[in-house]
PDB file of C-alpha atoms in Angstrom:
ATOM      1  CA  GLY A 475      -9.468  13.371 -31.803  1.00  0.00           C
ATOM      2  CA  ASP A 476      -5.756  12.008 -32.121  1.00  0.00           C
ATOM      3  CA  SER A 477      -3.266  13.816 -30.393  1.00  0.00           C
ATOM      4  CA  VAL A 478       0.295  14.353 -29.118  1.00  0.00           C
ATOM      5  CA  THR A 479       1.359  15.826 -26.173  1.00  0.00           C
ATOM      6  CA  GLN A 480       5.100  16.345 -25.293  1.00  0.00           C
ATOM      7  CA  THR A 481       7.757  18.472 -23.037  1.00  0.00           C
ATOM      8  CA  GLU A 482       6.770  21.698 -24.377  1.00  0.00           C
ATOM      9  CA  GLY A 483       9.515  24.819 -24.714  1.00  0.00           C
ATOM     10  CA  LEU A 484      13.085  24.876 -23.705  1.00  0.00           C
ATOM     11  CA  VAL A 485      15.081  21.991 -22.229  1.00  0.00           C
ATOM     12  CA  THR A 486      18.597  23.314 -21.025  1.00  0.00           C
ATOM     13  CA  LEU A 487      21.113  20.594 -19.515  1.00  0.00           C
ATOM     14  CA  THR A 488      24.984  20.375 -19.257  1.00  0.00           C
ATOM     15  CA  GLU A 489      26.816  17.834 -21.483  1.00  0.00           C
ATOM     16  CA  GLY A 490      27.194  14.734 -20.045  1.00  0.00           C
ATOM     17  CA  LEU A 491      23.811  14.796 -18.111  1.00  0.00           C
ATOM     18  CA  PRO A 492      20.931  12.434 -19.126  1.00  0.00           C
ATOM     19  CA  VAL A 493      18.191  13.422 -21.668  1.00  0.00           C
ATOM     20  CA  MET A 494      14.519  12.664 -21.055  1.00  0.00           C
ATOM     21  CA  LEU A 495      12.111  14.420 -23.306  1.00  0.00           C
ATOM     22  CA  ASN A 496       8.505  13.521 -22.515  1.00  0.00           C
ATOM     23  CA  CYS A 497       5.643  12.399 -25.506  1.00  0.00           C
ATOM     24  CA  THR A 498       2.537  10.912 -24.706  1.00  0.00           C
ATOM     25  CA  TYR A 499      -0.434  10.637 -27.200  1.00  0.00           C
ATOM     26  CA  GLN A 500      -4.197  10.031 -27.333  1.00  0.00           C
ATOM     27  CA  THR A 501      -5.672   7.898 -30.223  1.00  0.00           C
ATOM     28  CA  ILE A 502      -8.673   5.473 -30.443  1.00  0.00           C
ATOM     29  CA  TYR A 503      -6.907   3.220 -32.915  1.00  0.00           C
ATOM     30  CA  SER A 504      -5.008   0.423 -31.212  1.00  0.00           C
ATOM     31  CA  ASN A 505      -1.667   0.386 -32.993  1.00  0.00           C
ATOM     32  CA  PRO A 506      -0.356   3.694 -33.660  1.00  0.00           C
ATOM     33  CA  PHE A 507       3.095   4.390 -34.942  1.00  0.00           C
ATOM     34  CA  LEU A 508       4.992   6.675 -33.140  1.00  0.00           C
ATOM     35  CA  PHE A 509       8.043   8.614 -34.103  1.00  0.00           C
ATOM     36  CA  TRP A 510      10.732  10.989 -33.062  1.00  0.00           C
ATOM     37  CA  TYR A 511      11.969  13.311 -35.226  1.00  0.00           C
ATOM     38  CA  VAL A 512      15.164  15.736 -34.725  1.00  0.00           C
ATOM     39  CA  HIS A 513      14.987  19.277 -36.689  1.00  0.00           C
ATOM     40  CA  TYR A 514      18.470  21.371 -36.846  1.00  0.00           C
ATOM     41  CA  LEU A 515      17.941  24.784 -38.123  1.00  0.00           C
ATOM     42  CA  ASN A 516      18.125  25.306 -41.915  1.00  0.00           C
ATOM     43  CA  GLU A 517      17.898  21.566 -42.372  1.00  0.00           C
ATOM     44  CA  SER A 518      15.099  18.784 -42.881  1.00  0.00           C
ATOM     45  CA  PRO A 519      13.137  17.305 -40.047  1.00  0.00           C
ATOM     46  CA  ARG A 520      14.782  13.758 -39.782  1.00  0.00           C
ATOM     47  CA  LEU A 521      13.545  10.711 -38.575  1.00  0.00           C
ATOM     48  CA  LEU A 522      15.416   9.599 -35.511  1.00  0.00           C
ATOM     49  CA  LEU A 523      13.041   6.884 -34.142  1.00  0.00           C
ATOM     50  CA  LYS A 524      10.159   4.965 -34.298  1.00  0.00           C
ATOM     51  CA  SER A 525       7.760   2.213 -33.211  1.00  0.00           C
ATOM     52  CA  SER A 526       5.008   0.284 -33.542  1.00  0.00           C
ATOM     53  CA  THR A 527       5.449  -2.169 -31.017  1.00  0.00           C
ATOM     54  CA  ASP A 528       4.164  -2.025 -27.552  1.00  0.00           C
ATOM     55  CA  ASN A 529       7.261  -2.548 -24.941  1.00  0.00           C
ATOM     56  CA  LYS A 530       9.996  -3.033 -27.272  1.00  0.00           C
ATOM     57  CA  ARG A 531      13.098  -0.568 -26.784  1.00  0.00           C
ATOM     58  CA  THR A 532      14.109   1.047 -30.072  1.00  0.00           C
ATOM     59  CA  GLU A 533      17.562   2.707 -30.262  1.00  0.00           C
ATOM     60  CA  HIS A 534      19.796   5.029 -32.819  1.00  0.00           C
ATOM     61  CA  GLN A 535      22.514   7.289 -32.466  1.00  0.00           C
ATOM     62  CA  GLY A 536      22.433   6.867 -28.827  1.00  0.00           C
ATOM     63  CA  PHE A 537      18.887   7.911 -28.200  1.00  0.00           C
ATOM     64  CA  HIS A 538      16.422   5.287 -27.238  1.00  0.00           C
ATOM     65  CA  ALA A 539      12.554   5.263 -26.788  1.00  0.00           C
ATOM     66  CA  THR A 540      10.200   2.433 -25.613  1.00  0.00           C
ATOM     67  CA  LEU A 541       6.604   2.586 -26.760  1.00  0.00           C
ATOM     68  CA  HIS A 542       4.343   1.735 -23.687  1.00  0.00           C
ATOM     69  CA  LYS A 543       0.667   1.452 -24.778  1.00  0.00           C
ATOM     70  CA  SER A 544      -0.617   1.074 -21.489  1.00  0.00           C
ATOM     71  CA  SER A 545       0.342   4.805 -20.431  1.00  0.00           C
ATOM     72  CA  SER A 546       0.352   5.933 -24.360  1.00  0.00           C
ATOM     73  CA  SER A 547       4.014   7.178 -24.004  1.00  0.00           C
ATOM     74  CA  PHE A 548       7.031   6.989 -26.374  1.00  0.00           C
ATOM     75  CA  HIS A 549       9.497   9.262 -23.908  1.00  0.00           C
ATOM     76  CA  LEU A 550      12.963   9.920 -25.491  1.00  0.00           C
ATOM     77  CA  GLN A 551      15.932   9.099 -23.552  1.00  0.00           C
ATOM     78  CA  LYS A 552      19.660   9.569 -23.840  1.00  0.00           C
ATOM     79  CA  SER A 553      22.363   8.126 -21.306  1.00  0.00           C
ATOM     80  CA  SER A 554      24.752  11.474 -21.857  1.00  0.00           C
ATOM     81  CA  ALA A 555      23.898  14.837 -23.726  1.00  0.00           C
ATOM     82  CA  GLN A 556      26.181  16.046 -26.291  1.00  0.00           C
ATOM     83  CA  LEU A 557      26.523  19.417 -27.387  1.00  0.00           C
ATOM     84  CA  SER A 558      25.438  18.163 -31.053  1.00  0.00           C
ATOM     85  CA  ASP A 559      22.162  17.126 -29.486  1.00  0.00           C
ATOM     86  CA  SER A 560      20.791  20.653 -29.154  1.00  0.00           C
ATOM     87  CA  ALA A 561      18.136  20.837 -32.033  1.00  0.00           C
ATOM     88  CA  LEU A 562      14.570  20.425 -31.702  1.00  0.00           C
ATOM     89  CA  TYR A 563      12.963  17.725 -31.348  1.00  0.00           C
ATOM     90  CA  TYR A 564       9.172  16.611 -32.138  1.00  0.00           C
ATOM     91  CA  CYS A 565       7.285  13.746 -31.255  1.00  0.00           C
ATOM     92  CA  ALA A 566       4.812  12.380 -34.039  1.00  0.00           C
ATOM     93  CA  LEU A 567       2.086   9.844 -34.084  1.00  0.00           C
ATOM     94  CA  SER A 568       0.635   7.856 -37.174  1.00  0.00           C
ATOM     95  CA  LEU A 569      -2.022   5.436 -37.862  1.00  0.00           C
ATOM     96  CA  THR A 570      -1.239   2.675 -39.986  1.00  0.00           C
ATOM     97  CA  ASN A 571      -4.315   2.722 -41.751  1.00  0.00           C
ATOM     98  CA  ALA A 572      -3.737   6.548 -42.673  1.00  0.00           C
ATOM     99  CA  TYR A 573      -1.120   8.489 -43.973  1.00  0.00           C
ATOM    100  CA  LYS A 574      -1.634  11.288 -41.662  1.00  0.00           C
ATOM    101  CA  VAL A 575       1.181  12.455 -39.348  1.00  0.00           C
ATOM    102  CA  ILE A 576       0.266  14.254 -36.315  1.00  0.00           C
ATOM    103  CA  PHE A 577       2.924  16.254 -34.956  1.00  0.00           C
ATOM    104  CA  GLY A 578       3.542  17.241 -30.998  1.00  0.00           C
ATOM    105  CA  LYS A 579       4.766  20.876 -30.640  1.00  0.00           C
ATOM    106  CA  GLY A 580       8.272  20.269 -30.205  1.00  0.00           C
ATOM    107  CA  THR A 581      10.962  20.236 -27.740  1.00  0.00           C
ATOM    108  CA  HIS A 582      13.692  22.395 -27.930  1.00  0.00           C
ATOM    109  CA  LEU A 583      16.951  20.757 -26.285  1.00  0.00           C
ATOM    110  CA  HIS A 584      20.040  23.103 -25.348  1.00  0.00           C
ATOM    111  CA  VAL A 585      22.869  21.176 -24.785  1.00  0.00           C
ATOM    112  CA  LEU A 586      25.807  23.554 -22.829  1.00  0.00           C
ATOM    113  CA  PRO A 587      28.968  23.112 -22.339  1.00  0.00           C
TER     114      PRO A 587
ATOM    115  CA  GLY B1439      19.137   7.693 -49.607  1.00  0.00           C
ATOM    116  CA  ALA B1440      15.944   8.785 -49.816  1.00  0.00           C
ATOM    117  CA  LEU B1441      15.946  12.677 -50.222  1.00  0.00           C
ATOM    118  CA  VAL B1442      13.397  15.366 -50.073  1.00  0.00           C
ATOM    119  CA  TYR B1443      14.440  18.836 -52.363  1.00  0.00           C
ATOM    120  CA  GLN B1444      11.797  21.944 -51.490  1.00  0.00           C
ATOM    121  CA  TYR B1445      12.432  24.843 -54.216  1.00  0.00           C
ATOM    122  CA  PRO B1446      12.650  27.838 -52.828  1.00  0.00           C
ATOM    123  CA  ARG B1447      13.943  28.090 -49.351  1.00  0.00           C
ATOM    124  CA  ARG B1448      12.588  30.954 -48.898  1.00  0.00           C
ATOM    125  CA  THR B1449      10.832  33.313 -50.204  1.00  0.00           C
ATOM    126  CA  ILE B1450       8.975  37.041 -49.912  1.00  0.00           C
ATOM    127  CA  CYS B1451       5.799  38.143 -51.219  1.00  0.00           C
ATOM    128  CA  LYS B1452       3.307  41.047 -51.177  1.00  0.00           C
ATOM    129  CA  SER B1453       0.181  40.657 -49.267  1.00  0.00           C
ATOM    130  CA  GLY B1454      -2.648  39.129 -51.712  1.00  0.00           C
ATOM    131  CA  THR B1455       0.068  38.080 -54.041  1.00  0.00           C
ATOM    132  CA  SER B1456       0.273  34.088 -54.607  1.00  0.00           C
ATOM    133  CA  MET B1457       3.230  31.861 -54.410  1.00  0.00           C
ATOM    134  CA  ARG B1458       4.311  28.485 -55.371  1.00  0.00           C
ATOM    135  CA  MET B1459       6.147  26.105 -54.195  1.00  0.00           C
ATOM    136  CA  GLU B1460       7.713  22.633 -55.369  1.00  0.00           C
ATOM    137  CA  CYS B1461       8.610  19.448 -53.749  1.00  0.00           C
ATOM    138  CA  GLN B1462      11.049  17.061 -55.247  1.00  0.00           C
ATOM    139  CA  ALA B1463      11.336  13.208 -54.279  1.00  0.00           C
ATOM    140  CA  VAL B1464      15.059  11.796 -55.458  1.00  0.00           C
ATOM    141  CA  GLY B1465      15.505   8.205 -55.289  1.00  0.00           C
ATOM    142  CA  PHE B1466      12.448   7.317 -54.328  1.00  0.00           C
ATOM    143  CA  GLN B1467       8.497   7.310 -55.480  1.00  0.00           C
ATOM    144  CA  ALA B1468       6.631   9.289 -53.379  1.00  0.00           C
ATOM    145  CA  THR B1469       3.282   7.515 -53.270  1.00  0.00           C
ATOM    146  CA  SER B1470       1.917  10.252 -50.988  1.00  0.00           C
ATOM    147  CA  VAL B1471       2.908  13.514 -50.247  1.00  0.00           C
ATOM    148  CA  ALA B1472       1.880  15.348 -47.327  1.00  0.00           C
ATOM    149  CA  TRP B1473       1.998  19.713 -46.852  1.00  0.00           C
ATOM    150  CA  TYR B1474       2.638  20.846 -43.593  1.00  0.00           C
ATOM    151  CA  ARG B1475       2.659  24.556 -42.343  1.00  0.00           C
ATOM    152  CA  GLN B1476       4.803  26.037 -39.393  1.00  0.00           C
ATOM    153  CA  SER B1477       3.279  29.231 -38.099  1.00  0.00           C
ATOM    154  CA  PRO B1478       5.703  31.155 -35.991  1.00  0.00           C
ATOM    155  CA  GLN B1479       5.764  29.631 -32.231  1.00  0.00           C
ATOM    156  CA  LYS B1480       3.525  26.189 -33.606  1.00  0.00           C
ATOM    157  CA  THR B1481       4.010  22.887 -34.439  1.00  0.00           C
ATOM    158  CA  PHE B1482       3.646  21.547 -37.738  1.00  0.00           C
ATOM    159  CA  GLU B1483      -0.130  21.807 -39.024  1.00  0.00           C
ATOM    160  CA  LEU B1484      -1.237  19.383 -41.558  1.00  0.00           C
ATOM    161  CA  ILE B1485      -2.486  20.975 -44.927  1.00  0.00           C
ATOM    162  CA  ALA B1486      -2.977  18.189 -46.895  1.00  0.00           C
ATOM    163  CA  LEU B1487      -2.113  14.855 -48.046  1.00  0.00           C
ATOM    164  CA  SER B1488      -1.820  14.246 -51.682  1.00  0.00           C
ATOM    165  CA  THR B1489      -2.136  10.174 -52.447  1.00  0.00           C
ATOM    166  CA  VAL B1490      -1.764   9.043 -56.170  1.00  0.00           C
ATOM    167  CA  ASN B1491      -4.691   7.357 -57.697  1.00  0.00           C
ATOM    168  CA  SER B1492      -6.910   9.301 -55.025  1.00  0.00           C
ATOM    169  CA  ALA B1493      -8.611  12.539 -54.374  1.00  0.00           C
ATOM    170  CA  ILE B1494      -5.991  15.374 -52.271  1.00  0.00           C
ATOM    171  CA  LYS B1495      -7.399  15.300 -48.883  1.00  0.00           C
ATOM    172  CA  TYR B1496      -7.612  18.621 -46.941  1.00  0.00           C
ATOM    173  CA  GLU B1497      -7.787  19.242 -43.041  1.00  0.00           C
ATOM    174  CA  GLN B1498     -10.062  21.477 -41.489  1.00  0.00           C
ATOM    175  CA  ASN B1499      -9.342  25.319 -42.247  1.00  0.00           C
ATOM    176  CA  PHE B1500      -7.320  24.495 -45.419  1.00  0.00           C
ATOM    177  CA  THR B1501      -8.771  24.539 -48.591  1.00  0.00           C
ATOM    178  CA  GLN B1502      -8.236  23.644 -52.608  1.00  0.00           C
ATOM    179  CA  GLU B1503      -9.137  27.352 -52.822  1.00  0.00           C
ATOM    180  CA  LYS B1504      -6.538  28.504 -51.061  1.00  0.00           C
ATOM    181  CA  PHE B1505      -4.337  25.831 -51.154  1.00  0.00           C
ATOM    182  CA  PRO B1506      -4.345  24.307 -54.620  1.00  0.00           C
ATOM    183  CA  ILE B1507      -1.926  21.478 -54.925  1.00  0.00           C
ATOM    184  CA  SER B1508      -0.703  19.154 -57.792  1.00  0.00           C
ATOM    185  CA  HIS B1509       0.766  15.918 -57.707  1.00  0.00           C
ATOM    186  CA  PRO B1510       1.324  14.982 -61.202  1.00  0.00           C
ATOM    187  CA  ASN B1511       3.496  12.037 -61.010  1.00  0.00           C
ATOM    188  CA  LEU B1512       5.756   9.689 -58.552  1.00  0.00           C
ATOM    189  CA  SER B1513       8.572  12.238 -57.727  1.00  0.00           C
ATOM    190  CA  PHE B1514       7.013  16.070 -57.910  1.00  0.00           C
ATOM    191  CA  SER B1515       4.321  17.753 -56.151  1.00  0.00           C
ATOM    192  CA  SER B1516       3.531  21.779 -55.794  1.00  0.00           C
ATOM    193  CA  MET B1517       1.619  24.107 -53.626  1.00  0.00           C
ATOM    194  CA  THR B1518       0.607  27.409 -54.052  1.00  0.00           C
ATOM    195  CA  VAL B1519      -0.362  29.879 -51.351  1.00  0.00           C
ATOM    196  CA  LEU B1520      -3.378  32.294 -52.958  1.00  0.00           C
ATOM    197  CA  ASN B1521      -3.556  35.397 -51.822  1.00  0.00           C
ATOM    198  CA  ALA B1522      -0.741  35.006 -49.038  1.00  0.00           C
ATOM    199  CA  TYR B1523      -1.585  37.313 -46.055  1.00  0.00           C
ATOM    200  CA  LEU B1524       0.415  37.815 -43.196  1.00  0.00           C
ATOM    201  CA  GLU B1525      -1.134  34.623 -40.948  1.00  0.00           C
ATOM    202  CA  ASP B1526       0.013  32.535 -43.775  1.00  0.00           C
ATOM    203  CA  ARG B1527       3.569  33.046 -43.155  1.00  0.00           C
ATOM    204  CA  GLY B1528       5.910  30.306 -41.945  1.00  0.00           C
ATOM    205  CA  LEU B1529       7.730  27.502 -42.865  1.00  0.00           C
ATOM    206  CA  TYR B1530       6.380  24.991 -45.277  1.00  0.00           C
ATOM    207  CA  LEU B1531       7.336  21.348 -45.405  1.00  0.00           C
ATOM    208  CA  CYS B1532       6.862  18.622 -47.727  1.00  0.00           C
ATOM    209  CA  GLY B1533       6.702  15.296 -46.427  1.00  0.00           C
ATOM    210  CA  ALA B1534       7.114  12.156 -48.901  1.00  0.00           C
ATOM    211  CA  ARG B1535       6.100   8.814 -47.642  1.00  0.00           C
ATOM    212  CA  ARG B1536       7.561   5.741 -50.346  1.00  0.00           C
ATOM    213  CA  ASP B1537       5.553   2.780 -51.472  1.00  0.00           C
ATOM    214  CA  ARG B1538       7.306  -0.299 -49.683  1.00  0.00           C
ATOM    215  CA  GLY B1539      10.364  -0.569 -47.126  1.00  0.00           C
ATOM    216  CA  LYS B1540      10.075   2.359 -44.956  1.00  0.00           C
ATOM    217  CA  ARG B1541       5.935   2.328 -44.170  1.00  0.00           C
ATOM    218  CA  ASN B1542       4.597   5.656 -42.221  1.00  0.00           C
ATOM    219  CA  THR B1543       8.075   6.995 -42.351  1.00  0.00           C
ATOM    220  CA  LEU B1544       7.731  10.596 -43.921  1.00  0.00           C
ATOM    221  CA  TYR B1545      10.879  12.202 -45.283  1.00  0.00           C
ATOM    222  CA  PHE B1546      10.785  15.797 -45.146  1.00  0.00           C
ATOM    223  CA  GLY B1547      12.266  18.535 -47.415  1.00  0.00           C
ATOM    224  CA  ALA B1548      13.863  21.472 -45.953  1.00  0.00           C
ATOM    225  CA  GLY B1549      10.782  23.766 -46.270  1.00  0.00           C
ATOM    226  CA  THR B1550      10.219  26.784 -48.011  1.00  0.00           C
ATOM    227  CA  ARG B1551      10.098  29.814 -45.609  1.00  0.00           C
ATOM    228  CA  LEU B1552       7.452  32.369 -46.513  1.00  0.00           C
ATOM    229  CA  SER B1553       7.043  36.090 -45.620  1.00  0.00           C
ATOM    230  CA  VAL B1554       4.371  38.009 -46.407  1.00  0.00           C
ATOM    231  CA  LEU B1555       4.764  42.137 -46.840  1.00  0.00           C
TER     232      LEU B1555
END
């Protein structure tokens, strides 16, 4: 079935260092939508990035990701981590002709000063 | 902008009792509403998807008998957890999708956190 696998658990890094959170997916559908959601404690999960176009970089708020269908990946990157980036990050998959969104298990990013 | 409100934010119920939670879309028409549960140490698990003018579709391991959902109009949905037990505790999220513009994007509420005693 359709699934999402992402860097699990806690990722700790120092402010100013680059961020990379891995996400790969599995689906038989050829045109999936991939998303990154950011979830701060006691707030709504918020859409950070989304893409359905192969090999096109998408950017928002300093984060970027490129959907690579050849490797079924949608890794989240940022050149320089900030303290305010500390949150839970979820990679998610949706199929164009369905309303179902499938989430990965989430990655807790903790940025240290 | 699109906003989704959930009520209550936190609730505690006794084992075997029921608890109703609400989801309100503000500023857009929610043509479909997805209810998710995040159990402790787990990811968001889809319970059911409710789309206007279509039957509510429940995922495996979730039933209408346990999680009845009402979606009476394009701005409101509610779900009840019937006979709640310890395994039902967690964060229940409502995700609403608008009809056009942000296709396939879910806008989430902040969730209802259910504790069961």
